[in-house]
Coordinates of N, CA, C and O in Angstrom, one line a residue:
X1 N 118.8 127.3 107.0 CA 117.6 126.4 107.1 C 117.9 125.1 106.4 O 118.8 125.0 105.5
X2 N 116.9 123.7 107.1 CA 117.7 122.3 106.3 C 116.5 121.9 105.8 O 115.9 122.0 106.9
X3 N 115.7 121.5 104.9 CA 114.9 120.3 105.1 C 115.6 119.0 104.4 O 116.7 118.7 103.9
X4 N 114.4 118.4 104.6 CA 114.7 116.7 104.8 C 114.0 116.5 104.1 O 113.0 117.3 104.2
X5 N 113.8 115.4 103.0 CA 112.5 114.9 102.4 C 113.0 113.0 102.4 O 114.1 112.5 102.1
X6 N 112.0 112.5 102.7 CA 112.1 111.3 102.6 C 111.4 110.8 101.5 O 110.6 111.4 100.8
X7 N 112.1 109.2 101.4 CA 111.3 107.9 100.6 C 111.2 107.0 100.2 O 112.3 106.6 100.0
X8 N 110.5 106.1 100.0 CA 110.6 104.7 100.1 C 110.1 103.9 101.0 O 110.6 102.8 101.3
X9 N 109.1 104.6 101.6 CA 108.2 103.9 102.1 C 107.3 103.0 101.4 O 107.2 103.1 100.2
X10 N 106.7 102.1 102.0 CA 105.5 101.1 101.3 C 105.1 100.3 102.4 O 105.4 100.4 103.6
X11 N 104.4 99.3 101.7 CA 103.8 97.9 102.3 C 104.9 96.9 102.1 O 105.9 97.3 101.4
X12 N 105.1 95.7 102.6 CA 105.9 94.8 102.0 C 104.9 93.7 103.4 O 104.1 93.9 104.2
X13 N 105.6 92.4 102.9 CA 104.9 90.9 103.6 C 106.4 90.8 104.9 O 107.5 91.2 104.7
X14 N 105.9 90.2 105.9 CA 107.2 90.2 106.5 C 108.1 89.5 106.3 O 108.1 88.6 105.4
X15 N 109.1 89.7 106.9 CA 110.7 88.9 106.4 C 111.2 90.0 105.3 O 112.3 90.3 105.1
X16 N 110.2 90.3 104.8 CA 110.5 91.3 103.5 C 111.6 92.6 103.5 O 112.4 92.4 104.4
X17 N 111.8 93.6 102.8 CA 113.1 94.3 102.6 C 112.3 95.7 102.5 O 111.1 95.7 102.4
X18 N 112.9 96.5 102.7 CA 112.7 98.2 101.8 C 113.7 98.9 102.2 O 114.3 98.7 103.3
X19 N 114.1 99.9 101.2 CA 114.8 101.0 101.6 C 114.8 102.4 101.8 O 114.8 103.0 100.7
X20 N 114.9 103.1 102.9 CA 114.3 104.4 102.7 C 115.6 105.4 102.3 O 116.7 105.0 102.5
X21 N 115.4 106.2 102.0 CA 115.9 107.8 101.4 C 115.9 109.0 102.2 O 114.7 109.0 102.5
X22 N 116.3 109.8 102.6 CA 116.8 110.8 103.0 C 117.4 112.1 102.4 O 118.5 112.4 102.9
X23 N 116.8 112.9 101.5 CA 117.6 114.2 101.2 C 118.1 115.4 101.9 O 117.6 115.8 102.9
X24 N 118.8 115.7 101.4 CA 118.8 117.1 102.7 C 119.3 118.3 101.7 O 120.3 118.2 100.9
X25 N 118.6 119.3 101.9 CA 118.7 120.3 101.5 C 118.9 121.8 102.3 O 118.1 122.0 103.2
X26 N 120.0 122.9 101.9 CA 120.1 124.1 102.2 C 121.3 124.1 103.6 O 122.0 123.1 103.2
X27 N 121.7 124.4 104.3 CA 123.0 124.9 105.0 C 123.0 122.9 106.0 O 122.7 122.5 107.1
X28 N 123.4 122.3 104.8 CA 123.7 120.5 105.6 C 124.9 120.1 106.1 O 125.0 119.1 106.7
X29 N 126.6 121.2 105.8 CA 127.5 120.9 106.2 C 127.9 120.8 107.3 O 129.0 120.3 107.5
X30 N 126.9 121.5 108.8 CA 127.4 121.6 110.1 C 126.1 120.5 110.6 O 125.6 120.6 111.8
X31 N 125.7 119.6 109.9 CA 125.0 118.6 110.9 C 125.8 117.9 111.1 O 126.5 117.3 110.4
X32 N 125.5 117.7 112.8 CA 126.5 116.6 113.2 C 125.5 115.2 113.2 O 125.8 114.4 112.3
X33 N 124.5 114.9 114.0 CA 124.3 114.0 114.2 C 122.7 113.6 113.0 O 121.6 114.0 113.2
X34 N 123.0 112.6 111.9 CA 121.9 112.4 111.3 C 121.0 110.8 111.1 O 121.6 109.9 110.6
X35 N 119.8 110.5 111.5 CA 119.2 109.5 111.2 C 117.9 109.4 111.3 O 117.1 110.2 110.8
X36 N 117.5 108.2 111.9 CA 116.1 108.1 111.2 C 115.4 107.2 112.8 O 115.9 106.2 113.4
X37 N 114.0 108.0 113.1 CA 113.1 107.4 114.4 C 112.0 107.1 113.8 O 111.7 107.8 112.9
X38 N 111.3 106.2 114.1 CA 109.8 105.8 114.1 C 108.8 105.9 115.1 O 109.1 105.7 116.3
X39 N 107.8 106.1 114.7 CA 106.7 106.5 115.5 C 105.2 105.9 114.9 O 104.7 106.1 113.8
X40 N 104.9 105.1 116.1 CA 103.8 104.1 115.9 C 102.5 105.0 116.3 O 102.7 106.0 116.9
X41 N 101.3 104.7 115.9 CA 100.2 105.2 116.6 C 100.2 105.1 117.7 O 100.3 104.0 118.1
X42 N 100.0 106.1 118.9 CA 99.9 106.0 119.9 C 101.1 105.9 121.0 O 101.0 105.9 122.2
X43 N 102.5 106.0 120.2 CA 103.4 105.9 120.8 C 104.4 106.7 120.6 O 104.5 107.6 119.8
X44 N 105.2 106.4 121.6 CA 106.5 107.8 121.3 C 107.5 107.5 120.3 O 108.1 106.5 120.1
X45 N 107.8 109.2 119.5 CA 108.8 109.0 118.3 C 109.9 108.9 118.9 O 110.3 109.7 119.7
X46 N 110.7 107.2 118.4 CA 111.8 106.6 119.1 C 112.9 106.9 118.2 O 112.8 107.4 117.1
X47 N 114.1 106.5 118.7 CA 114.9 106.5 117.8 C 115.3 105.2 117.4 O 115.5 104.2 118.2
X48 N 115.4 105.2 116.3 CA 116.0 103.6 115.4 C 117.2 103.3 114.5 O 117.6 102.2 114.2
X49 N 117.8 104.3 114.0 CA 119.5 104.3 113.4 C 119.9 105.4 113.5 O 119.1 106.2 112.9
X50 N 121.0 106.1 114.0 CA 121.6 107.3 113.5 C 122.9 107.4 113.4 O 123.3 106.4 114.0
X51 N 124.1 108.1 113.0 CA 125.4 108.5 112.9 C 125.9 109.6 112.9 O 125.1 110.5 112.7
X52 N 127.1 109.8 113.2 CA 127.7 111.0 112.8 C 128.2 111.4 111.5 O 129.1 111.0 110.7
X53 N 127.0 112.8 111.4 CA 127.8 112.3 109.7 C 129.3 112.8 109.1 O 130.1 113.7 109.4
X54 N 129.5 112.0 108.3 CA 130.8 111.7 107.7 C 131.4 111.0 108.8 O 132.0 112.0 109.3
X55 N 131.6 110.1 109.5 CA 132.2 109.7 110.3 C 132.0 108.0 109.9 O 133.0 107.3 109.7
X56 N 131.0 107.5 109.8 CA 130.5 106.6 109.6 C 130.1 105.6 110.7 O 129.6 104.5 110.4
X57 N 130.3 106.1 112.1 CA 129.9 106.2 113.2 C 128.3 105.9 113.5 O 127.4 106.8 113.2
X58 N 128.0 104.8 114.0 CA 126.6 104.3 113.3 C 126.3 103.6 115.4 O 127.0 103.1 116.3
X59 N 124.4 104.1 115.2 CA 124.1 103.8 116.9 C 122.4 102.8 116.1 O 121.8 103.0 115.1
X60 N 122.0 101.9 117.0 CA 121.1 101.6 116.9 C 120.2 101.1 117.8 O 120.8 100.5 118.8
X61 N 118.6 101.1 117.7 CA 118.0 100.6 118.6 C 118.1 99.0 118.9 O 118.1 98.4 117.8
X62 N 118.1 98.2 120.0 CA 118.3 97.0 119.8 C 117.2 96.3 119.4 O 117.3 95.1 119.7
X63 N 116.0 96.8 118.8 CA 115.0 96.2 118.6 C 115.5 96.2 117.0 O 115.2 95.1 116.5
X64 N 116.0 97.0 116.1 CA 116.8 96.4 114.7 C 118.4 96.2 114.5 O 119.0 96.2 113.4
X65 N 118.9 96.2 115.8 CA 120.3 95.6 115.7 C 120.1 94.5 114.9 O 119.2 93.6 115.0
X66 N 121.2 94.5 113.9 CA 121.2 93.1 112.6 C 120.5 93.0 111.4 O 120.8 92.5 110.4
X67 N 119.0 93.8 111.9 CA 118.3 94.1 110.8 C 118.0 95.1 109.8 O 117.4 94.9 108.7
X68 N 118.7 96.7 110.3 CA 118.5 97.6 109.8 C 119.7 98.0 109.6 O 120.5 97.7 110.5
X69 N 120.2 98.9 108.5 CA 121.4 99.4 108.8 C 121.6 101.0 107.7 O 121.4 101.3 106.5
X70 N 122.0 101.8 109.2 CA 122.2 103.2 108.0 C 123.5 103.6 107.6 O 124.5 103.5 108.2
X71 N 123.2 104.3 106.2 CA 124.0 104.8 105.7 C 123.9 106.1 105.0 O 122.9 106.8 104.9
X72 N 125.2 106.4 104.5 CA 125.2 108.4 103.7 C 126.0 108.7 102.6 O 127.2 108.7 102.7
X73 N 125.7 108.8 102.0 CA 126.2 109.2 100.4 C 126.5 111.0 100.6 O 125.8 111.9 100.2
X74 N 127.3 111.2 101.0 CA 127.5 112.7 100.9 C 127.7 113.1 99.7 O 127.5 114.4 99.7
X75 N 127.9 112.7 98.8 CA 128.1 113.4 97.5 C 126.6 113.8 97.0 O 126.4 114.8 96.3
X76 N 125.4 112.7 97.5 CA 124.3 113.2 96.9 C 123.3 113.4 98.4 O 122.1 113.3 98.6
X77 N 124.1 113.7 99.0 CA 123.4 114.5 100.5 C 122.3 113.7 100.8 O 121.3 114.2 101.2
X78 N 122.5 112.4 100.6 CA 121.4 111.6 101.0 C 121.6 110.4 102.2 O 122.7 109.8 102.1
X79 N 120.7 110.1 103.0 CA 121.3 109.2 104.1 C 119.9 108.2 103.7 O 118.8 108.4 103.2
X80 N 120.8 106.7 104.1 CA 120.0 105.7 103.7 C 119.0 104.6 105.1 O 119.2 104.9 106.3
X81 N 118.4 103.9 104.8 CA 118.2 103.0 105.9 C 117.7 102.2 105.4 O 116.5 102.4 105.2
X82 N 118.4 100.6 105.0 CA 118.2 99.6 104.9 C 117.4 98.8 105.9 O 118.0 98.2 106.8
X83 N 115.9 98.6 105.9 CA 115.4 97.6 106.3 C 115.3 95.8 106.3 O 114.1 95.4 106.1
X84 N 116.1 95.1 106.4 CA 115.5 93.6 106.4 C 114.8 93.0 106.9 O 114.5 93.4 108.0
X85 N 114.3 92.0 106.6 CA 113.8 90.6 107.8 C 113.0 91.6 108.7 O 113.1 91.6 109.9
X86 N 112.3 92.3 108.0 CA 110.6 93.6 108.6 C 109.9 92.3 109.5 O 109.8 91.1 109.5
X87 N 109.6 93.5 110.1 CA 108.4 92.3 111.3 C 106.9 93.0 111.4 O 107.2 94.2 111.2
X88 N 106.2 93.0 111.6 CA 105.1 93.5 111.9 C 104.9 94.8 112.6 O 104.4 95.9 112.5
X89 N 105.7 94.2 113.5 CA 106.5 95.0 115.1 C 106.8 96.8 114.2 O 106.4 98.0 114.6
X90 N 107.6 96.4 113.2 CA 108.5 97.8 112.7 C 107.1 98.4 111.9 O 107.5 99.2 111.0
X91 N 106.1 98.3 112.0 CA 105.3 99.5 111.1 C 104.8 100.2 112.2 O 104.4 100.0 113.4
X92 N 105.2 101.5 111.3 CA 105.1 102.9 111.8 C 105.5 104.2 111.0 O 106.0 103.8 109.9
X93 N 105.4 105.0 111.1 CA 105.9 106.0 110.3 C 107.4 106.2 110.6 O 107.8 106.2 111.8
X94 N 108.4 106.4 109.5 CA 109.4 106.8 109.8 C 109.9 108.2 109.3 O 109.4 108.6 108.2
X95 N 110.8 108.9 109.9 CA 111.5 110.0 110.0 C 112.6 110.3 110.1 O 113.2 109.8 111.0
X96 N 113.4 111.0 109.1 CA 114.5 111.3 108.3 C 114.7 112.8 109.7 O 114.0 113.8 109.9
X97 N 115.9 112.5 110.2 CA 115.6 113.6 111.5 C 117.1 114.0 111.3 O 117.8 113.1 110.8
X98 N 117.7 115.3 111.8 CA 119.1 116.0 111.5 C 119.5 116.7 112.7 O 118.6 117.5 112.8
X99 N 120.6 116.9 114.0 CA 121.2 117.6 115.1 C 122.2 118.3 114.4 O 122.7 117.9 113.3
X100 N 122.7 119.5 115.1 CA 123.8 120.1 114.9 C 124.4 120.0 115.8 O 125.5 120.3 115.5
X101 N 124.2 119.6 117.2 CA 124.8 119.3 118.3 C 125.8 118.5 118.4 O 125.6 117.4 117.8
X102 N 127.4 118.6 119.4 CA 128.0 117.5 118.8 C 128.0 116.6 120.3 O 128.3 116.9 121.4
X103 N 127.6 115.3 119.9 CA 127.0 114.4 121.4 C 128.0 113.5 121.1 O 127.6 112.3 121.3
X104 N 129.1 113.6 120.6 CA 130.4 112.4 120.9 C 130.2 111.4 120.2 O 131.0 111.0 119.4
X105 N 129.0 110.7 120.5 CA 128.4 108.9 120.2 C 126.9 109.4 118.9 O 126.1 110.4 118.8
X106 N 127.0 108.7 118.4 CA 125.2 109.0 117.6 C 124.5 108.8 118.8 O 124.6 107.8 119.6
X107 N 123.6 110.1 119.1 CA 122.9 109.9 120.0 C 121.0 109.3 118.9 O 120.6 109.6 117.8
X108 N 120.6 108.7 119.7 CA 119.5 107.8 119.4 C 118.3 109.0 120.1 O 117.1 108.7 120.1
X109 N 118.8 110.3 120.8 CA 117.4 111.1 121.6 C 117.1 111.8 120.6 O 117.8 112.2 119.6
X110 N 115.3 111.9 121.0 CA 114.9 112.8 120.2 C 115.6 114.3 120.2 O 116.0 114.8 119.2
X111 N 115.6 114.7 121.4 CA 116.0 115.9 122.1 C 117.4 116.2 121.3 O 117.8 117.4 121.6
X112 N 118.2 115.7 120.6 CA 119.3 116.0 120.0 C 119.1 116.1 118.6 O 120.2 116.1 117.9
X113 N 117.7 116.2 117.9 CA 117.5 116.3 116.6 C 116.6 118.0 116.8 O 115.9 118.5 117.7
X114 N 117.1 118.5 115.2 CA 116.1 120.4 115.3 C 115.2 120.1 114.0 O 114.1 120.6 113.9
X115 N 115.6 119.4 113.1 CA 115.0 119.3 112.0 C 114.6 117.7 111.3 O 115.1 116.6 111.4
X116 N 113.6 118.1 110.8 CA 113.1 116.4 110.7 C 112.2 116.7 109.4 O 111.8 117.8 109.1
X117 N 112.0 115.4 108.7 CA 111.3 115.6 107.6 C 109.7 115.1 107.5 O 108.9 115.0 108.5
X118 N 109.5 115.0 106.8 CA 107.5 114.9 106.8 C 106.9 113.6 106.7 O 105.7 113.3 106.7
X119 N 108.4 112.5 106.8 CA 107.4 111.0 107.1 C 107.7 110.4 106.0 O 108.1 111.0 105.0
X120 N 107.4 108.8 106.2 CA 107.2 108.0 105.1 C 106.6 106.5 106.0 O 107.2 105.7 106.7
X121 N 105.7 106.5 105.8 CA 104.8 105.1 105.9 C 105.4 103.8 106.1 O 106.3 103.9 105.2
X122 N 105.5 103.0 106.4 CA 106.2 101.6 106.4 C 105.1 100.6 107.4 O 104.8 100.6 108.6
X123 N 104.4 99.6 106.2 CA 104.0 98.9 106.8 C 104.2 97.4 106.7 O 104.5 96.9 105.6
X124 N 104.2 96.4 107.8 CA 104.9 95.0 107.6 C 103.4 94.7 108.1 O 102.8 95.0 109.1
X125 N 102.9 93.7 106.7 CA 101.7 93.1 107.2 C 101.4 91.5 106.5 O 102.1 91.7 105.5
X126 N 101.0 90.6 106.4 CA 101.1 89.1 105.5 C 99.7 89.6 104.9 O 99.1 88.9 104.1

């Protein structure tokens, strides 16, 4: 069994910065594919950064190509996601999500994640 706990969510003004957190805990050495989707009110949970982990093999949506960028600290089983230059656009809840499947490329589908964590808030508002 894996969970996930996220953090670092908040408010911030746009243009603004945050960084979210990712733990993972209990059988994490056979995940292959790890990152993070967001999901707006009303809309479908997309995908927005993910990798293979340990590979350093990195996929992203082109709505934060340049702005967002993830990363993984395996030593402290934690994967990151640097947010920059937030737009309004990016508030939504985000999700710390983990596959065992091995899809070659970081796959960006939902359908290739089993385990996912309980959210964290991110709002871009002036």
């Amino acid at each position: 069994q894996v969970a996930l706990v996220e953090s670092g969510g908040g408010s911030v003004q746009p243009g603004g910065s945050l960084r979210l957190s990712c733990v993972g805990y209990g059988y994490i050495d056979n995940i292959m594919n790890v990152g993070w989707f967001q999901q707006a009110p009303g809309k479908e949970r997309e995908g927005v950064a993910t990798m293979i982990s340990g590979s350093g093999r990195t996929n992203y949506a082109d709505s934060v190509k340049g702005r967002f960028t993830i990363s993984q600290d395996k030593a402290k089983n934690t994967v990151y996601l640097q947010m920059n230059s937030l737009k309004p656009e990016d508030t939504a809840m985000y999700y710390c999500a983990a596959g065992f499947r091995y899809t070659g490329v970081p796959s960006l589908r939902k359908a290739d994640f089993t385990n996912w964590g309980q959210g964290t808030q991110v709002t871009v508002s002036a």
